[in-house]
Amino acid sequence: MNDYMVDLRSDTVTKPTDAMRRAMAEAEVGDDLYGEDPTAVRLEALYAEMVGKEAALFLPSGVMANQVAIRTHTKPGTWVAAGSNQHVVAFEYGGSARNAGVQFFLLDDSDGTFGLDELDAAKSTQRYWDFSLSLVCIENTHMPSGGRIWDLAKLDRLAQSVGSIPLHMDGARLFNASVASGVSVARIASGADSVMTCVSKGLGAPVGSLLAGSADFIAAARYERGVLGGQMRQVGVLAAAGIVALSTMVDRLAEDHERAKVLAAAVAERFGETASDFEIPQTNIVAFDHPQVDALSLALKSAGVLANPIGPKRMRLVTHKDLDDADIEFADKAIRNLADFGVLE
Ligand code: TLP
């Protein structure tokens, strides 16, 4: 095993920058439950302004931001339409059923978005049996499809087509979508009633996510965050890093996107025959189908590259700020030269 490892497991592995650590040490703080943490208040105002919403809320994680959004928008026993591979459906421990008592109406999102005709079918189902669709959720960028971006025109049509049903955008990597498409985050989120973003992923902050929406929605979400035990006290020490993340770490995401393309080319060359459903990544995630993901993950590890499967036949490589050119060159060679590995039956 190599001591040197290139970590492509996720952009969540990124460590806070020196500027973040300084800001954290110097942060002005207060008890956030009383609305007295000036740094948390500043971060929430900054995010709300960036995404063009009235208000925002700082939460400990992206999962909690999604769960709070779902609890706030819905009533128990109602249905939430979402792509079957989305984080809210497939990666949140069944949380929506437990935390909000909702059921999912699953749509095919294998290419990163879902067909609006499918959503229309879900809506018209309401006419035939007692089925109340309380929310539509989308993920932008869409992680399991390889960080794909919702096409803006399609997003606009979606916003029209949901009508009075609220639309929540899991924008854990919203800034990746913005940097790659050249469209502002406010424009991307304009049709969504609520949007959440993680500062703890590619933007490099150690902890935290933000949820934005109307002032009324955020007041209700603040209450629901409390119900889940997510209220925080002198949270300015974390919010300070989030402010640095939103103010200084966005533009450099373009570098991660270029590096993902390099790794994608290596994957295409090495696994051309076995890797299916493969496309040049739009952002920082290379995701591809492979019949032996566990063996592949082990083989990559022995070659000095850490990468995790995200499903029984789905492999993922993620680029981020804590990689440099030498790491990418190393991973590129390791993938291209990966020896044949045993097949696990
Ligand atoms: N995703 C993690 C894992 O849970 C898969 C990762 O390494 O990518 N929405 C999306 C689209 C996400 O990818 C994630 C995290 C979340 C929400 C949840 O964020 P956290 O981990 O902060 O709770």
Coordinates of C-alpha atoms and ligand atoms in Angstrom, one line a residue:
M1 CA 0.0 0.0 0.0
N2 CA 1.2 3.5 -0.8
D3 CA 1.6 6.1 1.9
Y4 CA 0.7 8.7 -0.7
M5 CA -3.0 8.6 -1.5
V6 CA -5.0 10.8 -3.8
D7 CA -8.3 11.2 -2.2
L8 CA -11.2 11.3 -4.8
R9 CA -13.8 9.9 -2.4
S10 CA -15.7 13.2 -2.1
D11 CA -15.4 17.0 -2.0
T12 CA -16.5 16.6 1.6
V13 CA -12.9 15.7 2.5
T14 CA -11.7 19.2 2.0
K15 CA -10.1 21.0 4.9
P16 CA -10.6 24.6 5.9
T17 CA -8.2 27.1 4.4
D18 CA -5.8 29.3 6.5
A19 CA -8.2 32.2 5.9
M20 CA -11.1 30.2 7.2
R21 CA -9.2 29.2 10.3
R22 CA -8.3 32.8 11.0
A23 CA -11.9 33.9 10.5
M24 CA -13.1 31.2 12.8
A25 CA -10.6 32.2 15.5
E26 CA -11.7 35.8 15.3
A27 CA -15.4 35.3 14.8
E28 CA -17.8 37.5 16.8
V29 CA -20.3 35.1 18.4
G30 CA -23.5 35.1 20.5
D31 CA -26.3 32.7 21.3
D32 CA -27.9 31.9 17.9
L33 CA -31.1 30.6 19.4
Y34 CA -31.8 34.2 20.6
G35 CA -30.7 35.5 17.1
E36 CA -27.6 37.0 18.8
D37 CA -24.8 35.4 16.8
P38 CA -23.8 38.3 14.4
T39 CA -21.6 36.0 12.2
A40 CA -24.4 33.5 11.6
V41 CA -26.8 36.4 10.8
R42 CA -24.2 37.7 8.3
L43 CA -23.7 34.4 6.7
E44 CA -27.5 33.8 6.4
A45 CA -28.0 37.3 4.9
L46 CA -25.1 36.8 2.4
Y47 CA -26.4 33.4 1.1
A48 CA -30.0 34.8 0.9
E49 CA -28.7 37.7 -1.2
M50 CA -26.6 35.5 -3.4
V51 CA -29.5 33.1 -4.2
G52 CA -32.0 35.9 -4.5
K53 CA -34.3 34.8 -1.6
E54 CA -35.7 36.8 1.3
A55 CA -34.1 34.9 4.1
A56 CA -31.8 31.9 4.9
L57 CA -31.0 29.5 7.7
F58 CA -27.6 28.0 8.7
L59 CA -27.7 24.3 9.5
P60 CA -25.2 21.7 10.6
S61 CA -25.4 19.5 7.4
G62 CA -26.9 19.2 4.0
V63 CA -29.0 16.2 5.1
M64 CA -30.6 18.4 7.8
A65 CA -31.1 21.2 5.4
N66 CA -33.1 18.9 3.0
Q67 CA -35.0 17.3 5.9
V68 CA -36.0 20.6 7.4
A69 CA -37.1 21.8 4.0
I70 CA -39.2 18.7 3.5
R71 CA -40.7 19.0 7.0
T72 CA -41.5 22.6 6.4
H73 CA -43.1 22.2 3.0
T74 CA -45.2 19.1 3.6
K75 CA -47.7 17.3 5.9
P76 CA -47.3 13.7 7.0
G77 CA -49.0 11.2 4.7
T78 CA -48.5 13.3 1.6
W79 CA -46.2 12.6 -1.4
V80 CA -43.0 14.1 -2.6
A81 CA -42.0 13.8 -6.2
A82 CA -38.3 13.3 -6.7
G83 CA -35.7 11.5 -8.9
S84 CA -35.1 8.0 -7.6
N85 CA -31.3 8.6 -7.4
Q86 CA -31.5 11.9 -5.6
H87 CA -29.8 12.4 -2.2
V88 CA -33.1 13.0 -0.4
V89 CA -34.3 9.6 -1.7
A90 CA -31.3 7.3 -1.8
F91 CA -28.8 8.7 0.7
E92 CA -30.7 10.2 3.7
Y93 CA -31.3 7.0 5.7
G94 CA -35.0 7.0 4.8
G95 CA -35.1 10.3 6.8
S96 CA -38.0 11.8 5.0
A97 CA -40.3 9.0 6.0
R98 CA -39.2 9.3 9.6
N99 CA -38.8 13.0 10.0
A100 CA -41.7 14.2 7.8
G101 CA -43.9 11.1 7.4
V102 CA -44.0 11.6 3.6
Q103 CA -43.7 9.0 0.8
F104 CA -41.8 9.5 -2.4
F105 CA -43.3 9.4 -5.9
L106 CA -40.2 8.3 -7.8
L107 CA -39.2 9.7 -11.2
D108 CA -36.5 8.4 -13.5
D109 CA -33.5 10.7 -13.1
S110 CA -30.8 8.5 -14.6
D111 CA -29.7 11.3 -16.8
G112 CA -29.6 13.8 -14.0
T113 CA -33.0 15.4 -14.6
F114 CA -36.5 13.9 -14.9
G115 CA -39.1 14.2 -17.7
L116 CA -41.7 16.9 -17.1
D117 CA -44.2 14.5 -18.6
E118 CA -43.5 12.1 -15.8
L119 CA -44.2 14.9 -13.3
D120 CA -47.4 15.7 -15.1
A121 CA -48.4 12.1 -14.8
A122 CA -47.8 12.3 -11.1
K123 CA -49.9 15.4 -10.8
S124 CA -52.8 14.0 -12.8
T125 CA -52.7 10.9 -10.6
Q126 CA -54.2 13.2 -7.9
R127 CA -57.4 13.2 -9.9
Y128 CA -57.9 9.5 -9.7
W129 CA -57.2 8.5 -6.2
D130 CA -56.6 10.3 -2.9
F131 CA -53.1 11.3 -3.4
S132 CA -51.7 14.6 -2.3
L133 CA -48.5 15.8 -3.9
S134 CA -47.1 18.3 -1.4
L135 CA -43.6 18.9 -2.9
V136 CA -41.3 18.4 -5.8
C137 CA -37.6 18.0 -5.2
I138 CA -34.7 18.3 -7.6
E139 CA -30.9 18.0 -7.3
N140 CA -28.7 20.5 -9.1
T141 CA -26.0 19.5 -9.7
H142 CA -27.2 16.0 -9.7
M143 CA -24.5 13.9 -7.9
P144 CA -25.2 10.3 -9.0
S145 CA -25.3 11.1 -12.7
G146 CA -21.8 12.7 -12.5
G147 CA -22.6 16.2 -11.3
R148 CA -24.9 17.1 -14.2
I149 CA -26.6 20.5 -14.4
W150 CA -30.3 21.0 -14.9
D151 CA -30.8 22.8 -18.2
L152 CA -32.0 26.3 -17.5
A153 CA -34.9 26.2 -20.0
K154 CA -36.0 22.9 -18.6
L155 CA -35.8 24.4 -15.0
D156 CA -38.0 27.2 -16.1
R157 CA -40.6 24.8 -17.6
L158 CA -40.4 22.8 -14.4
A159 CA -41.1 25.8 -12.3
Q160 CA -44.2 26.6 -14.5
S161 CA -45.4 23.0 -14.4
V162 CA -45.3 22.5 -10.6
G163 CA -48.0 25.3 -10.4
S164 CA -48.9 25.8 -6.7
I165 CA -46.9 22.8 -5.5
P166 CA -43.7 24.0 -3.8
L167 CA -40.3 23.2 -5.5
H168 CA -37.2 22.5 -3.4
M169 CA -33.8 22.5 -5.0
D170 CA -31.1 20.4 -3.3
G171 CA -28.2 22.6 -4.5
A172 CA -25.6 21.0 -2.4
R173 CA -23.3 21.8 -5.3
L174 CA -25.2 24.8 -6.7
F175 CA -22.1 26.9 -7.1
N176 CA -20.6 24.2 -9.3
A177 CA -23.6 24.4 -11.5
S178 CA -23.3 28.2 -11.6
V179 CA -19.5 28.3 -12.4
A180 CA -19.8 25.6 -15.1
S181 CA -22.8 27.2 -16.8
G182 CA -21.9 30.9 -16.3
V183 CA -25.5 31.4 -14.9
S184 CA -25.8 33.1 -11.5
V185 CA -27.0 31.1 -8.6
A186 CA -29.9 33.5 -8.1
R187 CA -31.1 32.8 -11.7
I188 CA -30.7 29.0 -11.3
A189 CA -32.7 29.1 -8.1
S190 CA -35.3 31.6 -9.3
G191 CA -38.0 29.1 -9.9
A192 CA -37.5 27.2 -6.6
D193 CA -39.4 28.0 -3.4
S194 CA -36.5 26.8 -1.4
V195 CA -32.8 26.0 -2.1
M196 CA -30.1 24.6 0.0
T197 CA -26.3 24.6 -0.5
C198 CA -23.4 23.0 1.4
V199 CA -20.5 25.2 2.2
S200 CA -18.7 22.0 3.5
K201 CA -18.1 20.5 0.0
G202 CA -16.2 22.0 -2.8
L203 CA -16.3 25.4 -1.1
G204 CA -14.1 24.0 1.7
A205 CA -15.7 25.1 4.9
P206 CA -15.5 22.5 7.7
V207 CA -19.2 22.3 8.5
G208 CA -22.5 23.6 7.4
S209 CA -25.2 24.1 4.9
L210 CA -27.7 26.9 4.1
L211 CA -31.3 26.8 3.3
A212 CA -33.1 29.8 1.7
G213 CA -36.6 30.8 0.8
S214 CA -39.3 33.3 1.7
A215 CA -39.1 35.0 5.1
D216 CA -42.2 33.0 6.3
F217 CA -40.7 29.7 5.0
I218 CA -37.4 30.4 6.8
A219 CA -39.2 31.3 10.1
A220 CA -41.0 28.0 9.9
A221 CA -37.8 26.2 8.9
R222 CA -36.0 27.7 11.9
Y223 CA -38.7 26.0 14.1
E224 CA -38.3 22.7 12.3
R225 CA -34.5 22.8 12.7
G226 CA -35.1 23.1 16.4
V227 CA -37.5 20.1 16.3
L228 CA -34.6 18.0 14.8
G229 CA -32.2 19.3 17.5
G230 CA -30.3 21.4 15.0
Q231 CA -30.3 24.7 16.8
M232 CA -26.8 25.9 17.5
R233 CA -25.4 28.4 20.0
Q234 CA -22.1 30.3 19.4
V235 CA -22.1 29.0 15.9
G236 CA -20.3 32.1 14.5
V237 CA -17.1 30.1 14.7
L238 CA -18.5 27.9 12.0
A239 CA -20.4 30.5 10.1
A240 CA -17.2 32.6 9.8
A241 CA -15.7 29.8 7.6
G242 CA -18.9 29.7 5.6
I243 CA -18.6 33.5 4.8
V244 CA -15.0 32.9 3.6
A245 CA -16.3 30.0 1.5
L246 CA -19.0 32.0 -0.2
S247 CA -16.9 35.1 -0.6
T248 CA -13.6 33.6 -1.9
M249 CA -14.0 30.0 -2.9
V250 CA -16.5 30.0 -5.7
D251 CA -14.5 30.9 -8.8
R252 CA -11.8 28.3 -8.2
L253 CA -14.4 25.5 -8.6
A254 CA -13.7 25.8 -12.4
E255 CA -10.3 24.2 -11.7
D256 CA -12.1 21.2 -10.1
H257 CA -14.2 20.9 -13.3
E258 CA -11.2 20.9 -15.6
R259 CA -9.5 18.2 -13.4
A260 CA -12.6 16.0 -13.5
K261 CA -12.4 16.1 -17.3
V262 CA -8.8 14.8 -17.1
L263 CA -9.8 11.9 -14.9
A264 CA -12.8 11.1 -17.1
A265 CA -10.5 10.8 -20.1
A266 CA -8.4 8.3 -18.1
V267 CA -11.5 6.3 -17.1
A268 CA -12.8 6.3 -20.7
E269 CA -9.4 4.9 -21.9
R270 CA -9.0 2.3 -19.2
F271 CA -12.6 1.1 -18.8
G272 CA -14.0 2.0 -22.2
E273 CA -15.5 -1.5 -22.7
T274 CA -16.9 -2.0 -19.2
A275 CA -17.7 1.6 -18.1
S276 CA -21.1 2.4 -19.5
D277 CA -23.4 5.4 -19.1
F278 CA -20.3 7.5 -19.3
E279 CA -20.1 11.2 -20.3
I280 CA -17.6 14.0 -20.1
P281 CA -18.4 15.6 -16.7
Q282 CA -19.9 19.0 -16.6
T283 CA -18.7 19.7 -13.1
N284 CA -16.5 18.0 -10.5
I285 CA -17.8 14.4 -10.4
V286 CA -16.9 11.5 -12.6
A287 CA -19.5 8.7 -12.2
F288 CA -19.7 5.6 -14.3
D289 CA -21.2 2.1 -14.2
H290 CA -18.9 -0.8 -13.6
P291 CA -19.7 -4.4 -13.0
Q292 CA -17.2 -4.9 -10.2
V293 CA -17.1 -1.7 -8.1
D294 CA -15.7 -3.3 -4.9
A295 CA -12.8 -4.9 -6.8
L296 CA -12.2 -1.7 -8.7
S297 CA -12.2 0.3 -5.5
L298 CA -9.6 -2.0 -3.9
A299 CA -7.4 -2.0 -7.0
L300 CA -7.5 1.8 -7.1
K301 CA -6.5 1.9 -3.4
S302 CA -3.5 -0.3 -4.0
A303 CA -2.5 2.0 -6.8
G304 CA -2.7 5.0 -4.4
V305 CA -6.2 6.4 -5.3
L306 CA -9.1 6.5 -2.9
A307 CA -12.5 6.3 -4.6
N308 CA -15.8 4.9 -3.4
P309 CA -18.7 3.2 -5.2
I310 CA -22.0 5.0 -4.7
G311 CA -24.1 1.9 -5.6
P312 CA -23.7 -1.8 -6.5
K313 CA -22.6 -0.9 -10.0
R314 CA -21.8 2.7 -9.8
M315 CA -18.3 4.2 -9.2
R316 CA -17.5 7.8 -8.4
L317 CA -14.4 10.0 -8.5
V318 CA -14.7 13.6 -7.1
T319 CA -12.3 16.5 -7.6
H320 CA -11.8 19.2 -5.1
K321 CA -9.6 22.0 -3.8
D322 CA -7.2 19.8 -1.8
L323 CA -5.8 18.2 -4.9
D324 CA -3.0 19.7 -7.0
D325 CA -1.7 19.1 -10.5
A326 CA 0.7 16.4 -9.2
D327 CA -2.2 14.5 -7.6
I328 CA -4.3 14.6 -10.8
E329 CA -1.3 13.5 -12.8
F330 CA -0.7 10.6 -10.4
A331 CA -4.4 9.6 -10.4
D332 CA -4.6 9.9 -14.2
K333 CA -1.6 7.5 -14.6
A334 CA -2.8 5.2 -11.9
I335 CA -6.2 4.8 -13.6
R336 CA -4.7 4.4 -17.1
N337 CA -2.2 1.8 -16.0
L338 CA -4.5 0.0 -13.5
A339 CA -3.7 -3.8 -13.9
D340 CA -6.5 -6.2 -14.5
F341 CA -8.1 -7.1 -11.2
G342 CA -9.8 -10.2 -9.9
V343 CA -13.5 -10.4 -10.4
L344 CA -15.5 -10.8 -7.2
E345 CA -18.4 -13.2 -7.7
Ligands
TLP1 N1 -23.3 13.7 -0.3 C1 -22.2 12.9 0.1 C2 -22.6 11.5 0.4 O1 -23.7 11.5 1.3 C3 -23.0 10.7 -0.8 C4 -21.1 13.0 -0.9 O2 -20.0 12.5 -0.5 O3 -21.3 13.4 -2.0 N2 -27.3 16.6 -1.2 C5 -26.4 16.1 -2.1 C6 -26.6 16.2 -3.5 C7 -25.2 15.5 -1.6 O4 -24.3 15.0 -2.4 C8 -25.0 15.5 -0.1 C9 -23.8 14.8 0.4 C10 -26.0 16.0 0.7 C11 -27.1 16.6 0.1 C12 -25.8 16.0 2.2 O5 -24.8 16.8 2.7 P1 -24.1 16.5 4.1 O6 -23.2 15.4 3.9 O7 -23.5 17.8 4.5 O8 -25.2 16.1 5.1

